Amino acid sequence: MSAAPPPAPAPQDPVQPLELPQLGTDPDEPCLRADAARNRARLLEAAALLVAERGPDGVTMEEVAAAARVGKGTVFRRFGDRTGLLTALLDHSEKKFQAAFLSGPPPLGPGAPPAGRLRAFGLAMLRRTADELELQLAAEPEAGRRFTSPPRRVLRHHVTLLLREAVPDADCEVLAHPLMAQLDPALIHHLIRQCGMPLERLEAAWLDLVDRVTGPAPVR
């Protein structure tokens, strides 16, 4: 008896819009006084520089306050503790990146062809992760939340939508996972820090991967 033919692939389910994660958002933030907003911005900038230099485990609240030229009490009142500060720092970075790919100028933002936006997205992700690698590694979710944490879901959702525009006949919801794997902070740490690869090599590999999935970039 001959085997039954495999079932035809089912049409892809529509990807529902995701609400952007508001990690660690202070509900009073839009109402901050101008001087408080400036202090917060200085604190986050100082914390980002210290984390980049020493890693998140080597940064104290006192050092952040000194680098930002504010009182130590200001840091504790604003963020509570070091975990709150690092959470706010990561949240600030996430929001800036989301704003860039959702509403910023092309090719990362709307207005460019989907494959071009996908190329720009990966390049921006690689550069952002390389710039704040220690913070990204410290914020890595546990194994059970690796694919379900809100920031990861938003990024993967964006890649899925771009793929559906660029290669509508592919299983884009699944295909988004191997593409996102090439942008994983742990892999970037391994390739750059442990293997000594330059960031430019990772960028070239991302562009090659996108071109192989979506078709080569147009010749100018």
PDB file of C-alpha atoms in Angstrom:
ATOM      1  CA  MET A   1       0.000   0.000   0.000  1.00  0.00           C
ATOM      2  CA  SER A   2       1.441   3.392  -0.941  1.00  0.00           C
ATOM      3  CA  ALA A   3       1.982   5.945   1.765  1.00  0.00           C
ATOM      4  CA  ALA A   4      -0.432   8.839   1.949  1.00  0.00           C
ATOM      5  CA  PRO A   5       1.001  12.081   0.583  1.00  0.00           C
ATOM      6  CA  PRO A   6       2.092  14.622   3.207  1.00  0.00           C
ATOM      7  CA  PRO A   7      -0.466  17.311   3.982  1.00  0.00           C
ATOM      8  CA  ALA A   8      -0.094  20.623   2.230  1.00  0.00           C
ATOM      9  CA  PRO A   9       1.435  23.323   4.424  1.00  0.00           C
ATOM     10  CA  ALA A  10      -1.190  25.314   6.238  1.00  0.00           C
ATOM     11  CA  PRO A  11      -1.354  29.039   5.595  1.00  0.00           C
ATOM     12  CA  GLN A  12       0.550  31.100   8.101  1.00  0.00           C
ATOM     13  CA  ASP A  13      -1.453  32.482  10.971  1.00  0.00           C
ATOM     14  CA  PRO A  14      -1.535  36.245  11.085  1.00  0.00           C
ATOM     15  CA  VAL A  15       0.953  37.758  13.474  1.00  0.00           C
ATOM     16  CA  GLN A  16      -0.935  39.795  16.022  1.00  0.00           C
ATOM     17  CA  PRO A  17       0.456  43.208  16.973  1.00  0.00           C
ATOM     18  CA  LEU A  18       2.465  43.191  20.159  1.00  0.00           C
ATOM     19  CA  GLU A  19       2.313  45.902  22.760  1.00  0.00           C
ATOM     20  CA  LEU A  20       5.796  47.233  23.386  1.00  0.00           C
ATOM     21  CA  PRO A  21       7.210  46.132  26.734  1.00  0.00           C
ATOM     22  CA  GLN A  22       7.514  48.854  29.324  1.00  0.00           C
ATOM     23  CA  LEU A  23      10.268  47.356  31.458  1.00  0.00           C
ATOM     24  CA  GLY A  24      10.786  49.179  34.703  1.00  0.00           C
ATOM     25  CA  THR A  25       8.873  52.225  33.517  1.00  0.00           C
ATOM     26  CA  ASP A  26       8.108  54.791  36.168  1.00  0.00           C
ATOM     27  CA  PRO A  27       4.461  55.889  35.759  1.00  0.00           C
ATOM     28  CA  ASP A  28       5.452  59.408  36.803  1.00  0.00           C
ATOM     29  CA  GLU A  29       8.229  59.637  34.209  1.00  0.00           C
ATOM     30  CA  PRO A  30       6.281  61.810  31.706  1.00  0.00           C
ATOM     31  CA  CYS A  31       5.640  64.308  34.526  1.00  0.00           C
ATOM     32  CA  LEU A  32       9.236  64.621  35.724  1.00  0.00           C
ATOM     33  CA  ARG A  33      10.457  68.140  36.374  1.00  0.00           C
ATOM     34  CA  ALA A  34      13.082  69.359  33.937  1.00  0.00           C
ATOM     35  CA  ASP A  35      15.891  69.142  36.512  1.00  0.00           C
ATOM     36  CA  ALA A  36      14.800  65.629  37.578  1.00  0.00           C
ATOM     37  CA  ALA A  37      14.702  64.524  33.938  1.00  0.00           C
ATOM     38  CA  ARG A  38      18.205  65.898  33.390  1.00  0.00           C
ATOM     39  CA  ASN A  39      19.459  64.109  36.497  1.00  0.00           C
ATOM     40  CA  ARG A  40      17.922  60.848  35.316  1.00  0.00           C
ATOM     41  CA  ALA A  41      19.502  61.206  31.875  1.00  0.00           C
ATOM     42  CA  ARG A  42      22.921  61.945  33.423  1.00  0.00           C
ATOM     43  CA  LEU A  43      22.603  58.953  35.736  1.00  0.00           C
ATOM     44  CA  LEU A  44      21.736  56.584  32.902  1.00  0.00           C
ATOM     45  CA  GLU A  45      24.564  57.935  30.755  1.00  0.00           C
ATOM     46  CA  ALA A  46      27.057  57.577  33.607  1.00  0.00           C
ATOM     47  CA  ALA A  47      25.809  54.063  34.414  1.00  0.00           C
ATOM     48  CA  ALA A  48      26.093  53.002  30.769  1.00  0.00           C
ATOM     49  CA  LEU A  49      29.730  54.161  30.607  1.00  0.00           C
ATOM     50  CA  LEU A  50      30.644  52.430  33.864  1.00  0.00           C
ATOM     51  CA  VAL A  51      28.932  49.180  32.864  1.00  0.00           C
ATOM     52  CA  ALA A  52      30.762  49.237  29.512  1.00  0.00           C
ATOM     53  CA  GLU A  53      34.099  49.709  31.304  1.00  0.00           C
ATOM     54  CA  ARG A  54      33.691  47.329  34.249  1.00  0.00           C
ATOM     55  CA  GLY A  55      30.644  45.164  33.673  1.00  0.00           C
ATOM     56  CA  PRO A  56      27.436  45.396  35.708  1.00  0.00           C
ATOM     57  CA  ASP A  57      28.885  43.536  38.705  1.00  0.00           C
ATOM     58  CA  GLY A  58      31.660  46.105  39.091  1.00  0.00           C
ATOM     59  CA  VAL A  59      29.424  49.180  39.322  1.00  0.00           C
ATOM     60  CA  THR A  60      28.158  50.685  42.585  1.00  0.00           C
ATOM     61  CA  MET A  61      25.456  53.254  43.137  1.00  0.00           C
ATOM     62  CA  GLU A  62      28.022  55.569  44.747  1.00  0.00           C
ATOM     63  CA  GLU A  63      30.235  55.483  41.648  1.00  0.00           C
ATOM     64  CA  VAL A  64      27.275  56.220  39.377  1.00  0.00           C
ATOM     65  CA  ALA A  65      26.297  59.190  41.536  1.00  0.00           C
ATOM     66  CA  ALA A  66      29.856  60.545  41.483  1.00  0.00           C
ATOM     67  CA  ALA A  67      30.178  60.115  37.715  1.00  0.00           C
ATOM     68  CA  ALA A  68      26.831  61.873  37.168  1.00  0.00           C
ATOM     69  CA  ARG A  69      27.721  64.618  39.676  1.00  0.00           C
ATOM     70  CA  VAL A  70      24.608  64.118  41.791  1.00  0.00           C
ATOM     71  CA  GLY A  71      24.109  63.066  45.390  1.00  0.00           C
ATOM     72  CA  LYS A  72      24.030  59.382  46.278  1.00  0.00           C
ATOM     73  CA  GLY A  73      20.543  59.820  47.689  1.00  0.00           C
ATOM     74  CA  THR A  74      19.310  60.949  44.279  1.00  0.00           C
ATOM     75  CA  VAL A  75      20.355  57.624  42.750  1.00  0.00           C
ATOM     76  CA  PHE A  76      18.641  55.566  45.450  1.00  0.00           C
ATOM     77  CA  ARG A  77      15.455  57.653  45.337  1.00  0.00           C
ATOM     78  CA  ARG A  78      15.269  57.368  41.567  1.00  0.00           C
ATOM     79  CA  PHE A  79      16.131  53.687  41.086  1.00  0.00           C
ATOM     80  CA  GLY A  80      15.883  52.025  44.489  1.00  0.00           C
ATOM     81  CA  ASP A  81      18.953  49.815  44.201  1.00  0.00           C
ATOM     82  CA  ARG A  82      21.561  48.643  41.700  1.00  0.00           C
ATOM     83  CA  THR A  83      19.185  46.133  40.125  1.00  0.00           C
ATOM     84  CA  GLY A  84      16.634  48.894  39.579  1.00  0.00           C
ATOM     85  CA  LEU A  85      19.296  51.078  37.984  1.00  0.00           C
ATOM     86  CA  LEU A  86      20.451  48.345  35.602  1.00  0.00           C
ATOM     87  CA  THR A  87      16.833  47.521  34.720  1.00  0.00           C
ATOM     88  CA  ALA A  88      16.172  51.179  33.928  1.00  0.00           C
ATOM     89  CA  LEU A  89      19.344  51.330  31.852  1.00  0.00           C
ATOM     90  CA  LEU A  90      18.342  48.308  29.785  1.00  0.00           C
ATOM     91  CA  ASP A  91      14.791  49.630  29.430  1.00  0.00           C
ATOM     92  CA  HIS A  92      16.124  52.969  28.185  1.00  0.00           C
ATOM     93  CA  SER A  93      18.246  51.186  25.575  1.00  0.00           C
ATOM     94  CA  GLU A  94      15.331  48.964  24.479  1.00  0.00           C
ATOM     95  CA  LYS A  95      13.014  51.933  24.008  1.00  0.00           C
ATOM     96  CA  LYS A  96      15.530  53.870  21.926  1.00  0.00           C
ATOM     97  CA  PHE A  97      16.124  50.868  19.686  1.00  0.00           C
ATOM     98  CA  GLN A  98      12.408  50.123  19.318  1.00  0.00           C
ATOM     99  CA  ALA A  99      11.723  53.748  18.379  1.00  0.00           C
ATOM    100  CA  ALA A 100      14.463  53.562  15.743  1.00  0.00           C
ATOM    101  CA  PHE A 101      13.122  50.472  13.940  1.00  0.00           C
ATOM    102  CA  LEU A 102       9.422  51.292  14.383  1.00  0.00           C
ATOM    103  CA  SER A 103       9.345  54.978  13.504  1.00  0.00           C
ATOM    104  CA  GLY A 104      12.872  56.143  12.753  1.00  0.00           C
ATOM    105  CA  PRO A 105      14.315  57.007   9.353  1.00  0.00           C
ATOM    106  CA  PRO A 106      14.900  54.293   6.734  1.00  0.00           C
ATOM    107  CA  PRO A 107      16.450  51.874   6.110  1.00  0.00           C
ATOM    108  CA  LEU A 108      16.067  50.796   9.759  1.00  0.00           C
ATOM    109  CA  GLY A 109      12.692  52.517  10.066  1.00  0.00           C
ATOM    110  CA  PRO A 110       9.686  52.490   7.701  1.00  0.00           C
ATOM    111  CA  GLY A 111      10.096  53.533   4.094  1.00  0.00           C
ATOM    112  CA  ALA A 112      12.721  51.074   2.830  1.00  0.00           C
ATOM    113  CA  PRO A 113      12.130  47.681   1.150  1.00  0.00           C
ATOM    114  CA  PRO A 114      11.640  44.861   3.698  1.00  0.00           C
ATOM    115  CA  ALA A 115      14.915  43.115   2.860  1.00  0.00           C
ATOM    116  CA  GLY A 116      16.776  46.391   3.244  1.00  0.00           C
ATOM    117  CA  ARG A 117      15.124  47.001   6.605  1.00  0.00           C
ATOM    118  CA  LEU A 118      16.028  43.477   7.701  1.00  0.00           C
ATOM    119  CA  ARG A 119      19.660  44.074   6.743  1.00  0.00           C
ATOM    120  CA  ALA A 120      19.696  47.360   8.664  1.00  0.00           C
ATOM    121  CA  PHE A 121      17.950  45.788  11.662  1.00  0.00           C
ATOM    122  CA  GLY A 122      20.606  43.114  12.109  1.00  0.00           C
ATOM    123  CA  LEU A 123      23.465  45.578  11.701  1.00  0.00           C
ATOM    124  CA  ALA A 124      21.926  47.877  14.315  1.00  0.00           C
ATOM    125  CA  MET A 125      21.345  44.942  16.684  1.00  0.00           C
ATOM    126  CA  LEU A 126      24.941  43.750  16.327  1.00  0.00           C
ATOM    127  CA  ARG A 127      26.377  47.204  16.977  1.00  0.00           C
ATOM    128  CA  ARG A 128      24.071  47.857  19.903  1.00  0.00           C
ATOM    129  CA  THR A 129      24.880  44.509  21.515  1.00  0.00           C
ATOM    130  CA  ALA A 130      28.623  44.965  20.988  1.00  0.00           C
ATOM    131  CA  ASP A 131      28.439  48.425  22.587  1.00  0.00           C
ATOM    132  CA  GLU A 132      26.590  47.192  25.691  1.00  0.00           C
ATOM    133  CA  LEU A 133      27.600  43.540  25.720  1.00  0.00           C
ATOM    134  CA  GLU A 134      28.085  43.217  29.484  1.00  0.00           C
ATOM    135  CA  LEU A 135      24.655  44.677  30.199  1.00  0.00           C
ATOM    136  CA  GLN A 136      22.997  42.486  27.570  1.00  0.00           C
ATOM    137  CA  LEU A 137      24.605  39.347  29.020  1.00  0.00           C
ATOM    138  CA  ALA A 138      23.581  40.290  32.547  1.00  0.00           C
ATOM    139  CA  ALA A 139      19.994  40.716  31.365  1.00  0.00           C
ATOM    140  CA  GLU A 140      19.838  37.369  29.544  1.00  0.00           C
ATOM    141  CA  PRO A 141      16.580  35.650  30.556  1.00  0.00           C
ATOM    142  CA  GLU A 142      16.645  32.190  32.094  1.00  0.00           C
ATOM    143  CA  ALA A 143      16.183  29.214  29.781  1.00  0.00           C
ATOM    144  CA  GLY A 144      12.436  28.966  30.387  1.00  0.00           C
ATOM    145  CA  ARG A 145      11.908  32.611  29.356  1.00  0.00           C
ATOM    146  CA  ARG A 146      14.516  32.788  26.610  1.00  0.00           C
ATOM    147  CA  PHE A 147      11.949  33.001  23.811  1.00  0.00           C
ATOM    148  CA  THR A 148       9.035  34.508  25.731  1.00  0.00           C
ATOM    149  CA  SER A 149      10.464  37.590  27.421  1.00  0.00           C
ATOM    150  CA  PRO A 150       8.689  40.724  26.117  1.00  0.00           C
ATOM    151  CA  PRO A 151      11.747  42.392  24.505  1.00  0.00           C
ATOM    152  CA  ARG A 152      12.711  39.212  22.643  1.00  0.00           C
ATOM    153  CA  ARG A 153       9.129  38.724  21.442  1.00  0.00           C
ATOM    154  CA  VAL A 154       8.955  42.280  20.085  1.00  0.00           C
ATOM    155  CA  LEU A 155      12.231  41.922  18.186  1.00  0.00           C
ATOM    156  CA  ARG A 156      11.270  38.521  16.754  1.00  0.00           C
ATOM    157  CA  HIS A 157       7.823  39.837  15.838  1.00  0.00           C
ATOM    158  CA  HIS A 158       9.439  42.659  13.859  1.00  0.00           C
ATOM    159  CA  VAL A 159      11.722  40.238  12.016  1.00  0.00           C
ATOM    160  CA  THR A 160       8.735  37.986  11.243  1.00  0.00           C
ATOM    161  CA  LEU A 161       6.783  40.860   9.714  1.00  0.00           C
ATOM    162  CA  LEU A 162       9.719  41.919   7.540  1.00  0.00           C
ATOM    163  CA  LEU A 163      10.206  38.334   6.370  1.00  0.00           C
ATOM    164  CA  ARG A 164       6.538  38.049   5.452  1.00  0.00           C
ATOM    165  CA  GLU A 165       6.904  41.066   3.205  1.00  0.00           C
ATOM    166  CA  ALA A 166      10.188  39.885   1.690  1.00  0.00           C
ATOM    167  CA  VAL A 167       9.480  36.123   1.320  1.00  0.00           C
ATOM    168  CA  PRO A 168       5.720  35.638   1.728  1.00  0.00           C
ATOM    169  CA  ASP A 169       5.820  31.970   0.671  1.00  0.00           C
ATOM    170  CA  ALA A 170       8.187  30.989   3.534  1.00  0.00           C
ATOM    171  CA  ASP A 171       7.277  29.861   7.047  1.00  0.00           C
ATOM    172  CA  CYS A 172       8.387  33.203   8.404  1.00  0.00           C
ATOM    173  CA  GLU A 173       7.351  32.637  12.009  1.00  0.00           C
ATOM    174  CA  VAL A 174       9.796  29.724  12.234  1.00  0.00           C
ATOM    175  CA  LEU A 175      12.416  31.325   9.982  1.00  0.00           C
ATOM    176  CA  ALA A 176      12.624  34.329  12.296  1.00  0.00           C
ATOM    177  CA  HIS A 177      14.149  32.126  15.016  1.00  0.00           C
ATOM    178  CA  PRO A 178      17.385  31.136  13.206  1.00  0.00           C
ATOM    179  CA  LEU A 179      17.823  34.722  12.055  1.00  0.00           C
ATOM    180  CA  MET A 180      17.446  36.008  15.603  1.00  0.00           C
ATOM    181  CA  ALA A 181      19.891  33.318  16.788  1.00  0.00           C
ATOM    182  CA  GLN A 182      22.680  35.034  14.836  1.00  0.00           C
ATOM    183  CA  LEU A 183      21.994  38.200  16.880  1.00  0.00           C
ATOM    184  CA  ASP A 184      22.055  36.442  20.269  1.00  0.00           C
ATOM    185  CA  PRO A 185      24.211  38.300  22.849  1.00  0.00           C
ATOM    186  CA  ALA A 186      25.808  35.074  24.102  1.00  0.00           C
ATOM    187  CA  LEU A 187      26.869  34.144  20.560  1.00  0.00           C
ATOM    188  CA  ILE A 188      28.179  37.644  19.897  1.00  0.00           C
ATOM    189  CA  HIS A 189      30.183  37.452  23.135  1.00  0.00           C
ATOM    190  CA  HIS A 190      31.617  34.083  22.079  1.00  0.00           C
ATOM    191  CA  LEU A 191      32.564  35.212  18.583  1.00  0.00           C
ATOM    192  CA  ILE A 192      34.008  38.604  19.522  1.00  0.00           C
ATOM    193  CA  ARG A 193      35.517  38.008  22.964  1.00  0.00           C
ATOM    194  CA  GLN A 194      36.420  34.310  22.832  1.00  0.00           C
ATOM    195  CA  CYS A 195      37.111  33.801  19.138  1.00  0.00           C
ATOM    196  CA  GLY A 196      38.557  37.241  18.467  1.00  0.00           C
ATOM    197  CA  MET A 197      36.366  37.947  15.448  1.00  0.00           C
ATOM    198  CA  PRO A 198      35.961  41.604  14.478  1.00  0.00           C
ATOM    199  CA  LEU A 199      32.464  43.059  14.518  1.00  0.00           C
ATOM    200  CA  GLU A 200      32.791  43.722  10.775  1.00  0.00           C
ATOM    201  CA  ARG A 201      32.945  39.973  10.126  1.00  0.00           C
ATOM    202  CA  LEU A 202      29.687  39.425  12.020  1.00  0.00           C
ATOM    203  CA  GLU A 203      28.078  42.268  10.086  1.00  0.00           C
ATOM    204  CA  ALA A 204      29.166  40.781   6.756  1.00  0.00           C
ATOM    205  CA  ALA A 205      27.821  37.375   7.810  1.00  0.00           C
ATOM    206  CA  TRP A 206      24.445  38.917   8.703  1.00  0.00           C
ATOM    207  CA  LEU A 207      24.163  40.643   5.329  1.00  0.00           C
ATOM    208  CA  ASP A 208      25.091  37.385   3.578  1.00  0.00           C
ATOM    209  CA  LEU A 209      22.474  35.461   5.566  1.00  0.00           C
ATOM    210  CA  VAL A 210      19.710  37.975   4.791  1.00  0.00           C
ATOM    211  CA  ASP A 211      20.639  37.962   1.090  1.00  0.00           C
ATOM    212  CA  ARG A 212      20.525  34.167   0.976  1.00  0.00           C
ATOM    213  CA  VAL A 213      17.094  34.134   2.643  1.00  0.00           C
ATOM    214  CA  THR A 214      15.484  37.030   0.765  1.00  0.00           C
ATOM    215  CA  GLY A 215      17.528  37.196  -2.448  1.00  0.00           C
ATOM    216  CA  PRO A 216      20.638  39.276  -3.177  1.00  0.00           C
ATOM    217  CA  ALA A 217      20.610  42.991  -2.560  1.00  0.00           C
ATOM    218  CA  PRO A 218      20.024  45.028  -5.746  1.00  0.00           C
ATOM    219  CA  VAL A 219      23.146  46.172  -7.564  1.00  0.00           C
ATOM    220  CA  ARG A 220      23.541  49.919  -7.465  1.00  0.00           C
TER     221      ARG A 220
END
